[in-house]
Coordinates of C-alpha atoms (C1' of nucleotides) in Angstrom, one line a residue:
Chain A
M1 CA 27.7 155.6 81.5
S2 CA 26.9 153.5 84.5
E3 CA 29.1 155.8 86.6
E4 CA 27.7 156.4 90.0
R5 CA 26.8 160.0 90.3
S6 CA 25.4 161.7 93.3
L7 CA 22.2 163.7 93.0
N8 CA 22.3 167.5 92.8
F9 CA 20.0 169.4 95.1
L10 CA 17.3 169.7 92.5
E11 CA 17.3 166.0 91.7
Q12 CA 17.0 165.4 95.4
I13 CA 14.0 167.6 95.6
I14 CA 12.4 165.9 92.6
E15 CA 13.1 162.5 94.0
E16 CA 11.5 163.5 97.3
D17 CA 8.5 164.8 95.5
L18 CA 8.2 161.6 93.5
A19 CA 8.5 159.6 96.7
K20 CA 5.7 161.6 98.2
G21 CA 3.6 161.2 95.2
A22 CA 3.4 164.9 94.6
N23 CA 1.9 166.1 91.3
G24 CA 0.8 162.6 90.6
G25 CA 4.4 161.6 89.9
R26 CA 4.6 164.1 87.1
V27 CA 7.7 166.2 86.3
H28 CA 7.2 169.1 84.0
T29 CA 9.8 171.8 83.6
R30 CA 10.2 174.7 81.2
F31 CA 12.8 176.9 79.6
P32 CA 11.6 180.5 79.6
P33 CA 13.8 182.8 77.5
E34 CA 12.9 186.4 76.7
P35 CA 13.2 186.8 73.0
N36 CA 15.4 189.9 73.2
G37 CA 18.8 188.5 72.6
Y38 CA 20.9 185.5 71.7
L39 CA 21.4 182.5 73.9
H40 CA 24.8 182.1 75.6
I41 CA 26.5 179.2 77.3
G42 CA 24.9 180.3 80.6
H43 CA 21.6 179.6 79.0
A44 CA 23.0 176.2 77.9
K45 CA 23.4 175.3 81.5
S46 CA 19.8 176.1 82.2
I47 CA 18.6 174.3 79.0
C48 CA 20.6 171.2 79.9
L49 CA 19.2 171.4 83.4
N50 CA 15.6 171.8 82.5
F51 CA 15.5 169.4 79.6
G52 CA 17.9 167.0 81.4
L53 CA 15.8 166.8 84.5
A54 CA 12.6 166.1 82.5
Q55 CA 14.4 163.4 80.5
K56 CA 15.8 161.8 83.6
Y57 CA 12.4 161.6 85.3
N58 CA 10.3 160.8 82.2
G59 CA 8.8 164.2 82.2
Q60 CA 8.4 167.0 79.7
T61 CA 9.8 170.4 79.1
N62 CA 8.0 173.4 77.5
L63 CA 9.7 176.1 75.6
R64 CA 8.0 179.3 76.7
F65 CA 9.0 182.7 75.5
D66 CA 8.6 185.3 78.2
D67 CA 7.4 188.0 75.8
T68 CA 5.8 190.5 78.0
N69 CA 7.8 193.5 76.9
P70 CA 7.0 194.3 73.3
V71 CA 9.5 197.1 72.9
T72 CA 12.6 194.9 73.3
E73 CA 11.4 191.7 71.7
D74 CA 11.5 190.4 68.2
T75 CA 10.9 187.2 66.1
E76 CA 14.5 187.3 65.0
Y77 CA 15.4 186.2 68.5
V78 CA 12.7 183.6 68.7
D79 CA 14.1 181.9 65.6
S80 CA 17.7 182.0 66.9
I81 CA 16.7 180.6 70.3
K82 CA 14.8 177.7 68.8
A83 CA 17.7 176.9 66.4
D84 CA 20.2 176.9 69.3
I85 CA 18.1 174.6 71.5
K86 CA 17.6 172.2 68.7
W87 CA 21.3 172.3 67.9
L88 CA 22.1 171.5 71.5
G89 CA 20.0 168.4 71.0
F90 CA 16.9 169.0 72.9
E91 CA 13.2 168.9 71.9
W92 CA 10.5 170.8 73.7
A93 CA 7.1 169.3 74.4
N94 CA 5.3 172.6 73.6
E95 CA 6.3 175.9 72.0
L96 CA 4.4 178.5 74.1
Y97 CA 4.4 182.2 74.7
A98 CA 3.5 184.2 77.7
S99 CA 1.5 186.3 75.3
D100 CA -0.7 183.2 74.7
Y101 CA -2.0 183.9 78.2
F102 CA -2.6 187.6 78.0
E103 CA -6.4 187.2 78.2
Q104 CA -6.1 184.9 81.1
I105 CA -3.6 187.0 82.9
Y106 CA -5.9 190.0 82.5
N107 CA -8.7 188.0 84.1
F108 CA -6.3 187.1 87.0
A109 CA -5.8 190.9 87.5
V110 CA -9.5 191.5 87.5
A111 CA -10.0 188.7 90.0
L112 CA -7.4 190.3 92.3
I113 CA -9.0 193.7 92.0
K114 CA -12.3 192.2 93.0
K115 CA -10.7 190.7 96.1
G116 CA -9.4 194.1 97.0
L117 CA -5.9 192.9 96.4
A118 CA -4.9 195.2 93.5
Y119 CA -5.4 198.9 92.7
V120 CA -4.8 201.4 90.0
D121 CA -2.2 203.9 90.8
D122 CA -2.0 207.3 89.0
S123 CA 1.4 208.1 90.4
T124 CA 4.4 208.7 88.1
A125 CA 7.3 206.3 88.0
E126 CA 9.2 208.8 90.1
E127 CA 6.5 209.1 92.7
I128 CA 6.2 205.4 93.0
A129 CA 10.0 205.1 93.5
A130 CA 10.0 207.8 96.1
L131 CA 7.4 206.0 98.2
K132 CA 9.1 202.6 97.7
G133 CA 11.6 203.1 100.5
T134 CA 15.0 201.5 100.5
P135 CA 16.1 198.0 101.5
T136 CA 16.7 199.3 105.0
E137 CA 13.7 201.7 105.3
P138 CA 10.0 200.7 104.8
G139 CA 8.0 202.3 102.0
K140 CA 4.9 204.4 102.3
D141 CA 1.4 203.8 101.0
S142 CA 0.4 205.4 97.7
P143 CA -2.4 208.0 98.0
Y144 CA -4.3 205.8 95.5
R145 CA -3.9 202.6 97.5
N146 CA -7.4 202.7 99.0
R147 CA -9.5 203.2 95.9
G148 CA -12.7 201.2 95.9
V149 CA -13.1 198.0 94.0
E150 CA -15.6 199.4 91.5
E151 CA -13.4 202.4 90.7
N152 CA -10.3 200.2 90.2
L153 CA -12.3 197.9 87.9
Q154 CA -13.4 200.8 85.8
L155 CA -10.0 202.4 85.6
F156 CA -8.3 199.1 84.7
E157 CA -10.8 198.5 82.0
K158 CA -10.1 202.0 80.6
M159 CA -6.4 201.2 80.7
K160 CA -7.0 198.2 78.7
N161 CA -9.2 200.1 76.3
G162 CA -6.4 202.6 75.5
E163 CA -7.9 205.6 77.2
F164 CA -4.7 206.6 78.9
K165 CA -1.2 207.4 77.7
D166 CA 1.9 205.3 78.4
G167 CA 2.9 205.7 82.0
A168 CA -0.3 207.5 83.1
K169 CA -1.4 204.7 85.3
V170 CA -0.3 201.2 86.5
L171 CA -2.0 198.4 88.3
R172 CA -0.3 197.4 91.5
A173 CA -0.8 194.4 93.9
K174 CA -1.8 195.5 97.4
V175 CA 0.7 193.5 99.5
D176 CA 2.8 195.4 102.1
M177 CA 4.7 198.6 101.6
A178 CA 6.6 197.9 104.8
S179 CA 7.8 194.5 103.8
P180 CA 11.6 193.9 104.2
N181 CA 11.4 192.3 100.7
M182 CA 11.3 195.1 98.2
H183 CA 9.4 192.9 95.7
M184 CA 6.5 192.7 98.1
R185 CA 6.0 196.5 98.3
D186 CA 3.0 196.7 96.1
P187 CA 4.7 195.5 92.9
I188 CA 3.4 196.7 89.6
M189 CA 1.3 194.1 87.8
Y190 CA 0.4 196.0 84.6
R191 CA 1.8 199.0 82.7
I192 CA 0.5 200.9 79.7
K193 CA 2.5 200.5 76.5
H194 CA 1.0 201.5 73.2
A195 CA 3.4 199.2 71.4
H196 CA 3.2 196.6 68.7
H197 CA 3.8 193.1 70.0
H198 CA 5.6 190.5 67.9
R199 CA 2.7 188.1 68.3
T200 CA -0.4 189.9 69.5
G201 CA 0.1 192.9 67.3
D202 CA -1.9 195.9 68.4
K203 CA -4.5 194.0 70.4
W204 CA -3.1 195.1 73.7
C205 CA -1.9 198.4 75.1
I206 CA -1.3 197.1 78.6
Y207 CA 1.2 194.4 79.3
P208 CA 1.8 192.4 82.4
M209 CA 5.1 192.7 84.2
Y210 CA 7.4 189.7 84.5
D211 CA 6.3 189.2 88.1
F212 CA 2.7 189.0 87.1
A213 CA 3.2 186.8 84.1
H214 CA 6.0 184.4 84.8
G215 CA 4.6 182.5 87.8
Q216 CA 1.1 182.5 86.4
S217 CA 2.3 181.1 83.1
D218 CA 4.1 178.3 85.0
S219 CA 0.8 177.7 86.9
I220 CA -1.3 177.6 83.7
E221 CA 1.1 175.1 82.2
H222 CA 1.1 173.0 85.4
I223 CA 4.8 173.2 85.6
T224 CA 5.9 171.2 88.6
H225 CA 9.4 172.5 89.1
S226 CA 10.0 176.0 87.9
I227 CA 13.8 176.4 87.9
C228 CA 15.5 179.7 87.6
T229 CA 18.6 181.6 88.6
L230 CA 19.5 183.0 92.0
E231 CA 18.5 186.6 91.3
F232 CA 14.9 185.5 91.4
V233 CA 15.0 184.2 95.0
P234 CA 13.5 187.4 96.4
H235 CA 10.7 187.1 93.8
R236 CA 9.6 183.7 95.1
P237 CA 7.4 185.0 98.0
L238 CA 5.5 187.2 95.5
Y239 CA 5.2 184.3 93.0
D240 CA 3.7 182.2 95.9
W241 CA 1.5 185.1 97.0
F242 CA -0.1 185.4 93.6
I243 CA -0.7 181.7 93.3
E244 CA -2.3 181.6 96.8
K245 CA -4.5 184.6 96.2
L246 CA -5.5 183.4 92.7
E247 CA -6.1 179.9 94.0
I248 CA -4.4 178.4 91.0
F249 CA -2.0 175.4 90.4
P250 CA 0.9 175.7 92.8
S251 CA 4.0 175.6 90.7
H252 CA 7.1 175.9 92.9
Q253 CA 10.2 177.9 92.0
Y254 CA 13.7 176.6 92.7
E255 CA 16.8 178.6 92.2
F256 CA 20.4 177.7 91.1
A257 CA 23.6 179.7 90.6
R258 CA 24.1 180.9 87.1
L259 CA 27.2 180.0 85.1
N260 CA 30.1 182.4 85.0
L261 CA 33.1 181.6 82.8
N262 CA 36.4 183.3 83.2
Y263 CA 37.9 185.6 80.5
T264 CA 34.5 186.5 79.2
V265 CA 31.3 188.3 80.1
M266 CA 27.8 186.7 80.3
S267 CA 25.3 189.4 80.7
K268 CA 23.0 190.1 77.7
R269 CA 23.5 193.8 78.1
K270 CA 27.3 193.5 77.9
L271 CA 27.3 191.1 75.0
K272 CA 25.0 193.5 73.2
Q273 CA 27.4 196.3 73.7
L274 CA 30.3 194.3 72.3
V275 CA 28.2 193.6 69.2
E276 CA 26.8 197.1 68.8
E277 CA 30.0 198.9 69.4
G278 CA 31.9 196.7 67.0
F279 CA 34.3 195.0 69.4
V280 CA 33.3 191.8 67.8
R281 CA 31.8 191.0 64.3
G282 CA 28.4 190.0 65.5
W283 CA 26.5 187.8 67.9
D284 CA 28.0 184.7 66.4
D285 CA 31.6 186.0 66.3
P286 CA 33.6 183.0 67.5
R287 CA 35.0 184.9 70.4
M288 CA 31.6 185.4 71.9
P289 CA 30.2 183.0 74.6
T290 CA 26.9 182.7 72.7
I291 CA 25.7 179.3 71.5
S292 CA 25.8 180.5 67.9
A293 CA 29.4 181.7 68.3
L294 CA 30.5 178.5 69.9
R295 CA 28.9 176.5 67.1
R296 CA 30.7 178.6 64.5
R297 CA 33.9 178.3 66.4
G298 CA 33.6 174.5 66.1
F299 CA 32.4 173.4 69.5
T300 CA 30.1 170.4 69.3
P301 CA 26.7 170.1 71.1
A302 CA 28.1 167.0 73.0
S303 CA 31.0 168.9 74.3
I304 CA 28.8 171.7 75.6
R305 CA 26.3 169.2 77.1
T306 CA 29.1 167.3 78.9
F307 CA 30.6 170.6 80.2
C308 CA 27.2 171.7 81.6
D309 CA 26.8 168.3 83.1
R310 CA 30.2 168.3 84.8
I311 CA 30.1 171.8 86.2
G312 CA 27.3 170.7 88.5
I313 CA 24.3 172.6 89.9
Q314 CA 24.6 174.5 93.1
K315 CA 23.5 177.7 94.8
R316 CA 26.9 179.3 95.4
D317 CA 28.4 181.8 93.0
N318 CA 31.0 180.4 90.8
L319 CA 33.5 181.4 88.1
I320 CA 34.4 178.4 86.0
E321 CA 37.6 178.1 84.1
V322 CA 37.3 178.0 80.3
S323 CA 40.0 175.3 80.4
L324 CA 37.4 172.9 81.5
L325 CA 35.3 173.6 78.4
E326 CA 38.4 173.3 76.3
Y327 CA 39.2 170.0 77.8
F328 CA 35.9 168.5 76.7
I329 CA 36.1 169.7 73.1
R330 CA 39.7 168.5 72.8
E331 CA 38.7 165.2 74.3
E332 CA 36.0 164.7 71.7
L333 CA 37.9 166.1 68.7
N334 CA 40.9 164.0 69.5
R335 CA 38.8 161.0 68.9
T336 CA 36.8 162.3 65.9
A337 CA 38.7 164.9 63.9
N338 CA 40.9 164.0 60.9
R339 CA 44.4 165.3 60.9
V340 CA 45.8 167.5 58.2
M341 CA 49.0 169.6 57.8
V342 CA 48.8 173.3 57.6
V343 CA 51.6 175.8 57.8
T344 CA 50.5 179.2 59.0
D345 CA 53.8 181.1 59.1
P346 CA 55.9 179.5 56.3
V347 CA 59.5 179.4 55.7
K348 CA 61.0 177.7 52.6
L349 CA 62.9 174.5 53.0
V350 CA 64.9 172.9 50.1
I351 CA 66.1 169.3 50.2
T352 CA 69.3 169.6 48.2
N353 CA 69.8 165.9 47.6
Y354 CA 66.2 165.1 46.6
P355 CA 65.8 165.1 42.8
E356 CA 64.3 168.3 41.4
G357 CA 60.9 167.7 39.9
Q358 CA 60.4 164.3 41.6
V359 CA 57.1 163.9 43.4
E360 CA 56.3 161.1 45.8
E361 CA 52.8 160.2 47.0
L362 CA 53.0 159.4 50.7
Q363 CA 50.4 157.6 52.7
A364 CA 49.2 159.6 55.8
E365 CA 46.8 158.2 58.4
N366 CA 43.8 160.4 59.0
N367 CA 43.4 159.8 62.7
P368 CA 45.8 157.7 64.8
E369 CA 42.9 157.4 67.4
D370 CA 40.6 155.8 64.8
E371 CA 41.9 153.4 62.3
S372 CA 38.5 153.4 60.4
A373 CA 39.2 157.0 59.4
G374 CA 41.6 155.6 56.8
T375 CA 44.5 157.3 55.0
R376 CA 45.1 159.9 52.4
I377 CA 47.7 160.7 49.8
L378 CA 50.3 163.4 50.6
P379 CA 52.6 164.8 47.8
F380 CA 56.2 165.2 48.7
S381 CA 58.9 167.1 46.7
N382 CA 62.2 168.8 47.2
T383 CA 60.8 172.2 48.0
L384 CA 58.6 172.4 51.1
Y385 CA 57.3 175.0 53.6
I386 CA 57.7 174.4 57.3
E387 CA 56.6 176.5 60.3
R388 CA 58.9 179.4 61.0
D389 CA 59.1 178.6 64.7
D390 CA 60.1 175.1 64.0
F391 CA 63.6 176.4 63.1
M392 CA 66.0 178.2 65.3
E393 CA 69.4 179.6 64.3
N394 CA 70.7 179.2 67.9
P395 CA 68.5 176.6 69.5
P396 CA 68.5 176.1 73.3
K397 CA 69.2 172.6 74.6
K398 CA 65.6 171.5 74.9
F399 CA 64.6 172.5 71.4
F400 CA 63.9 169.3 69.5
R401 CA 63.2 170.9 66.2
L402 CA 65.4 172.1 63.3
G403 CA 68.6 174.1 63.7
P404 CA 72.0 174.1 62.0
G405 CA 73.3 170.5 62.0
N406 CA 70.1 169.2 63.7
M407 CA 68.0 166.4 62.4
V408 CA 64.2 166.1 62.6
R409 CA 61.6 163.9 60.9
L410 CA 59.2 165.3 58.4
K411 CA 55.9 163.8 59.5
Y412 CA 54.9 160.8 57.2
A413 CA 58.2 161.4 55.2
Y414 CA 61.9 161.4 55.8
I415 CA 64.4 162.4 58.4
I416 CA 66.3 165.5 57.3
K417 CA 69.4 167.3 58.5
C418 CA 69.8 171.0 58.3
D419 CA 73.0 172.0 56.4
S420 CA 72.7 175.7 55.9
F421 CA 70.3 178.6 55.6
D422 CA 69.9 182.0 54.0
K423 CA 69.0 185.3 55.7
D424 CA 67.8 188.5 54.4
A425 CA 69.2 192.0 55.3
D426 CA 66.9 192.2 58.3
G427 CA 68.1 188.9 59.7
N428 CA 65.0 186.9 58.8
I429 CA 65.5 183.3 57.7
T430 CA 64.5 183.0 54.0
T431 CA 65.5 179.5 53.0
I432 CA 66.7 176.5 54.9
Y433 CA 68.8 173.9 53.1
C434 CA 68.7 170.3 54.2
S435 CA 69.7 166.8 53.1
Y436 CA 67.4 163.8 53.5
L437 CA 68.1 160.2 54.4
P438 CA 66.5 158.1 51.6
E439 CA 66.4 155.0 53.9
S440 CA 64.4 156.8 56.6
R441 CA 61.1 156.9 54.8
S442 CA 58.1 156.5 57.1
G443 CA 56.8 153.0 57.2
G444 CA 60.1 151.5 55.9
D445 CA 62.8 153.2 58.0
S446 CA 66.0 151.3 57.9
S447 CA 68.2 154.2 58.9
G448 CA 68.4 153.0 62.5
L449 CA 68.2 156.6 63.6
T450 CA 65.8 158.1 66.1
V451 CA 65.2 161.8 66.2
K452 CA 63.5 163.8 69.0
G453 CA 61.4 166.0 66.8
T454 CA 58.8 165.5 64.1
I455 CA 57.5 168.5 62.3
H456 CA 54.7 169.2 59.8
W457 CA 55.2 170.6 56.3
V458 CA 53.5 171.2 53.0
S459 CA 54.9 170.7 49.5
A460 CA 55.4 174.1 47.9
A461 CA 54.2 173.1 44.5
H462 CA 51.1 171.3 45.8
A463 CA 50.0 173.5 48.7
A464 CA 46.7 175.4 48.5
K465 CA 45.8 178.5 50.4
A466 CA 43.3 179.3 53.1
E467 CA 42.4 182.0 55.5
V468 CA 42.9 180.9 59.1
R469 CA 41.4 182.8 62.0
L470 CA 43.2 182.3 65.3
Y471 CA 41.2 183.2 68.4
D472 CA 42.3 184.0 71.8
R473 CA 40.4 184.9 74.9
L474 CA 38.2 188.0 74.5
F475 CA 39.4 189.6 77.8
K476 CA 42.8 190.0 79.2
V477 CA 41.6 189.5 82.7
D478 CA 40.1 186.5 84.6
D479 CA 37.0 188.3 85.7
P480 CA 36.2 191.4 83.7
N481 CA 33.0 192.0 85.7
N482 CA 35.0 192.5 88.9
E483 CA 37.6 195.0 87.6
E484 CA 37.6 198.7 88.1
G485 CA 35.9 200.8 85.5
D486 CA 34.5 199.9 82.1
F487 CA 34.7 196.2 81.4
K488 CA 35.5 197.0 77.7
S489 CA 38.8 198.5 78.7
Y490 CA 39.9 194.9 79.5
I491 CA 39.3 193.5 76.0
N492 CA 42.2 191.6 74.6
P493 CA 43.4 193.5 71.6
D494 CA 44.9 190.3 70.2
S495 CA 41.8 188.1 70.5
L496 CA 41.7 187.7 66.7
Q497 CA 44.6 187.1 64.5
V498 CA 43.9 186.5 60.8
V499 CA 46.3 184.5 58.7
E500 CA 45.4 185.4 55.1
N501 CA 47.4 182.9 53.3
A502 CA 48.0 179.8 55.3
L503 CA 49.4 176.9 53.2
I504 CA 47.3 173.8 53.4
E505 CA 47.9 170.3 52.1
P506 CA 45.8 169.5 49.0
A507 CA 43.4 167.1 50.8
L508 CA 42.0 170.0 52.9
A509 CA 41.1 172.2 50.0
S510 CA 37.7 170.6 49.4
A511 CA 36.5 171.0 53.0
K512 CA 33.0 172.2 53.5
P513 CA 31.6 174.6 56.2
G514 CA 31.2 172.9 59.5
D515 CA 33.9 170.3 58.8
R516 CA 36.3 169.9 61.7
F517 CA 40.0 169.0 61.6
Q518 CA 43.1 168.8 63.7
F519 CA 45.9 170.8 62.2
L520 CA 48.8 168.6 63.2
R521 CA 50.7 170.1 66.2
K522 CA 48.5 173.2 66.0
G523 CA 45.0 172.7 67.2
Y524 CA 41.4 172.0 66.2
F525 CA 39.8 174.0 63.4
C526 CA 36.4 174.3 61.9
V527 CA 35.5 175.5 58.4
D528 CA 33.7 178.8 58.6
P529 CA 30.5 179.7 56.8
D530 CA 32.3 182.6 55.1
T531 CA 33.9 180.0 52.9
T532 CA 33.3 180.4 49.2
P533 CA 34.4 178.2 46.3
E534 CA 37.3 180.6 45.8
K535 CA 38.3 180.9 49.4
L536 CA 38.5 178.5 52.3
V537 CA 38.1 180.0 55.8
L538 CA 38.9 178.1 59.0
N539 CA 38.4 179.0 62.6
R540 CA 40.6 177.8 65.4
T541 CA 38.3 176.1 67.9
V542 CA 41.1 175.5 70.4
T543 CA 44.8 174.9 70.4
L544 CA 46.4 171.6 71.2
K545 CA 48.1 171.5 74.6
D546 CA 51.5 172.9 74.1
T547 CA 54.1 171.9 76.7
W548 CA 56.9 173.4 74.5
A549 CA 55.2 176.8 74.6
K550 CA 55.2 176.5 78.4
E551 CA 58.8 175.4 78.5
A552 CA 59.8 178.2 76.2
K553 CA 58.1 180.8 78.3
K554 CA 60.1 179.7 81.3
G555 CA 63.1 181.1 79.4
Chain B
rU1 C1' 22.7 199.6 109.3
rG2 C1' 16.9 195.6 106.8
rU3 C1' 15.6 190.9 104.4
rC4 C1' 17.2 186.7 101.8
rC5 C1' 21.0 183.3 99.7
rC6 C1' 25.8 181.2 100.1
rA7 C1' 30.9 179.4 102.2
rU8 C1' 35.2 172.1 101.1
rA9 C1' 42.4 172.2 97.2
rG10 C1' 44.0 177.3 92.2
rU11 C1' 38.8 176.2 89.8
rA12 C1' 34.5 173.3 90.0
rU13 C1' 32.1 169.5 92.5
rA14 C1' 31.2 164.9 96.1
rA15 C1' 31.1 162.9 101.0
rU16 C1' 23.4 163.5 103.4
rG17 C1' 26.5 162.3 111.8
rG18 C1' 31.3 157.5 110.8
rU19 C1' 38.5 156.8 106.3
rA20 C1' 37.7 164.3 103.2
rG21 C1' 37.1 161.8 97.4
rU22 C1' 36.7 163.1 91.9
rA23 C1' 37.5 166.1 87.6
rC24 C1' 40.0 170.2 85.3
rG25 C1' 44.6 172.9 86.2
rA26 C1' 49.7 172.9 88.0
rC27 C1' 54.3 170.0 88.7
rA28 C1' 57.4 165.5 87.8
rG29 C1' 58.3 161.1 85.0
rA30 C1' 57.3 157.0 81.2
rU31 C1' 55.5 156.1 76.2
rU32 C1' 55.1 158.5 71.4
rU33 C1' 56.9 159.5 63.6
rU34 C1' 51.9 165.3 66.6
rG35 C1' 56.5 168.7 72.5
rG36 C1' 49.3 165.9 70.8
rU37 C1' 47.1 161.4 72.8
rU38 C1' 47.8 157.6 76.6
rC39 C1' 49.9 156.0 81.3
rU40 C1' 52.1 156.8 86.3
rG41 C1' 53.1 159.8 90.3
rU42 C1' 53.1 164.5 93.3
rU43 C1' 51.1 168.9 95.3
rU44 C1' 47.2 171.8 97.5
rG45 C1' 41.1 172.0 101.0
rU46 C1' 36.4 171.7 105.2
rC47 C1' 36.1 180.6 106.6
rU48 C1' 36.2 181.3 112.2
rA49 C1' 34.9 180.7 117.5
rG50 C1' 31.9 178.1 120.6
rG51 C1' 28.1 174.2 121.5
rU52 C1' 25.5 169.2 120.8
rU53 C1' 27.6 164.1 120.1
rC54 C1' 31.4 158.3 121.4
rG55 C1' 32.2 160.8 116.7
rA56 C1' 30.8 167.1 113.0
rA57 C1' 32.6 169.3 106.4
rU58 C1' 27.6 167.7 107.8
rC59 C1' 23.3 169.6 113.3
rC60 C1' 22.8 174.5 116.6
rU61 C1' 24.5 179.6 118.0
rG62 C1' 27.6 183.9 117.4
rG63 C1' 31.2 186.1 114.2
rU64 C1' 33.7 186.9 109.4
rG65 C1' 33.6 186.9 104.2
rG66 C1' 31.0 186.9 99.4
rG67 C1' 26.4 187.7 96.7
rA68 C1' 21.2 189.3 95.7
rC69 C1' 17.2 192.9 96.4
rA70 C1' 15.2 199.9 96.0
rA71 C1' 13.5 199.2 86.4
rC72 C1' 6.4 201.1 84.3
rC73 C1' 13.3 195.1 82.3
rA74 C1' 13.4 189.9 82.5

RNA sequence: UGUCCCAUAGUAUAAUGGUAGUACGACAGAUUUUGGUUCUGUUUGUCUAGGUUCGAAUCCUGGUGGGACAACCA
């Protein structure tokens, strides 16, 4: 904890401000989501940043919904966003909405009209676009640009009163149609939308644009450090222009690079397509990068916070490897998750010299990393199931598991030796016959033998069943955003593999949704909310590191 | 043929004019009743050309490369 960490560029700015005595030593940030979709891990980076900065400097963070577009927004999203932020472990100082300020923002608009800095434009969207110019050519003034103040005031009032149809008129700032910055070419401040708003209902039929609401909302809340992502850099001059002309509290905007993770997509638009076109089962499908999906998959708030902390804050574009996220969840779950034995692809194993019908109750430690986790009872008998790939008929030299004549230890139990096996007509192994060494029992081994491999197992008569959902990366390629053509053509068709009837040891059968386990030698798993009293469902959060899989791949 | 932002190992991130370091990954080894964990070691980097300076990843200039900006979206 006392680890020496250098400051990121935002912390440096804040510390300079604090040293100067700016804002009376106050630090106030905000997290400003639009309630039109679910939060994803990119938002988590922003949440950890905004709330983390305030915590570090004894400040506060507002949660402010940027709800200026009634046609795309909904309270469903408001609720999920709040739940996700709380789950991540943060508390906001105030729950606010840009729509709380509609009256005040309207008055700001009137003030600008009176100063001759805003005008009502009757042009169509197409006409405005045509005069806008391009990044390399200046725009041209609208024919309505020089309307008188009185006329503008009256027209704007009529817009507000619902006297015009959607799209008939807009209110624009009078800045500079020749500016090299497109955002300064008389940006639209207000548009007409006869639409029901999730909070203000039908009170308004004109709504401010993001550019005329966001900065002013920050200013109204006296936000000291308004932190957003890089794509808003060119908006900053406009943000500052409005604050200057309105003579209101000067919030300052600072921009950082958004998070990109490999093997996934992060834009709300693309995630929405995956949901709506059925490529995943919903916003919280554990293959999605949304917060709700990561939660369902079994990631912990701490692992996500640590990840966000360690990826750093910078202004350069980045594509972070998921293996880093996986490292942090493994690191936590290795310390905290109880071990259990589960066989997902079973093959029968009979111990021929173990008495038929005899059952031994073995002691198994729950977590070798945490003695306080205690032990549990594990039933052992002469008929077991082991993992199909723990046996090879013709094993290569480095294979430490079971094969004809080979010995392995059954975890927590005995050393066994493979004597023979049966195959069906297709050549699949159906039963493996072994003999055990009675003196090799775990905890009291006097056999003097050491074996290279230890495998997991379940007792056939005692095993229960569960559905196990194995997840892999959603995309086949590193960076689906930078591939030719439709990003959806790079979806990994094997990203979900459902094992309907995995065999689980009895102790796992009573697990409850949200419980996390390590399946010995397999990975970390979390009980899914689809679980019913009749059916246990588990999601694989992440595999264990598997050096054998790597070795096997080498051939 | 505009404006703005950015450039350090495979990835990410430090070094704030003075020894280029850390994490993840990869590779090799030790330990191990999880081919897990843990431990040890190895590998790989300042985009480029000039300039300033005793000294440049850092400051300046030019180039190169990447990104953003032309929704009545945010």
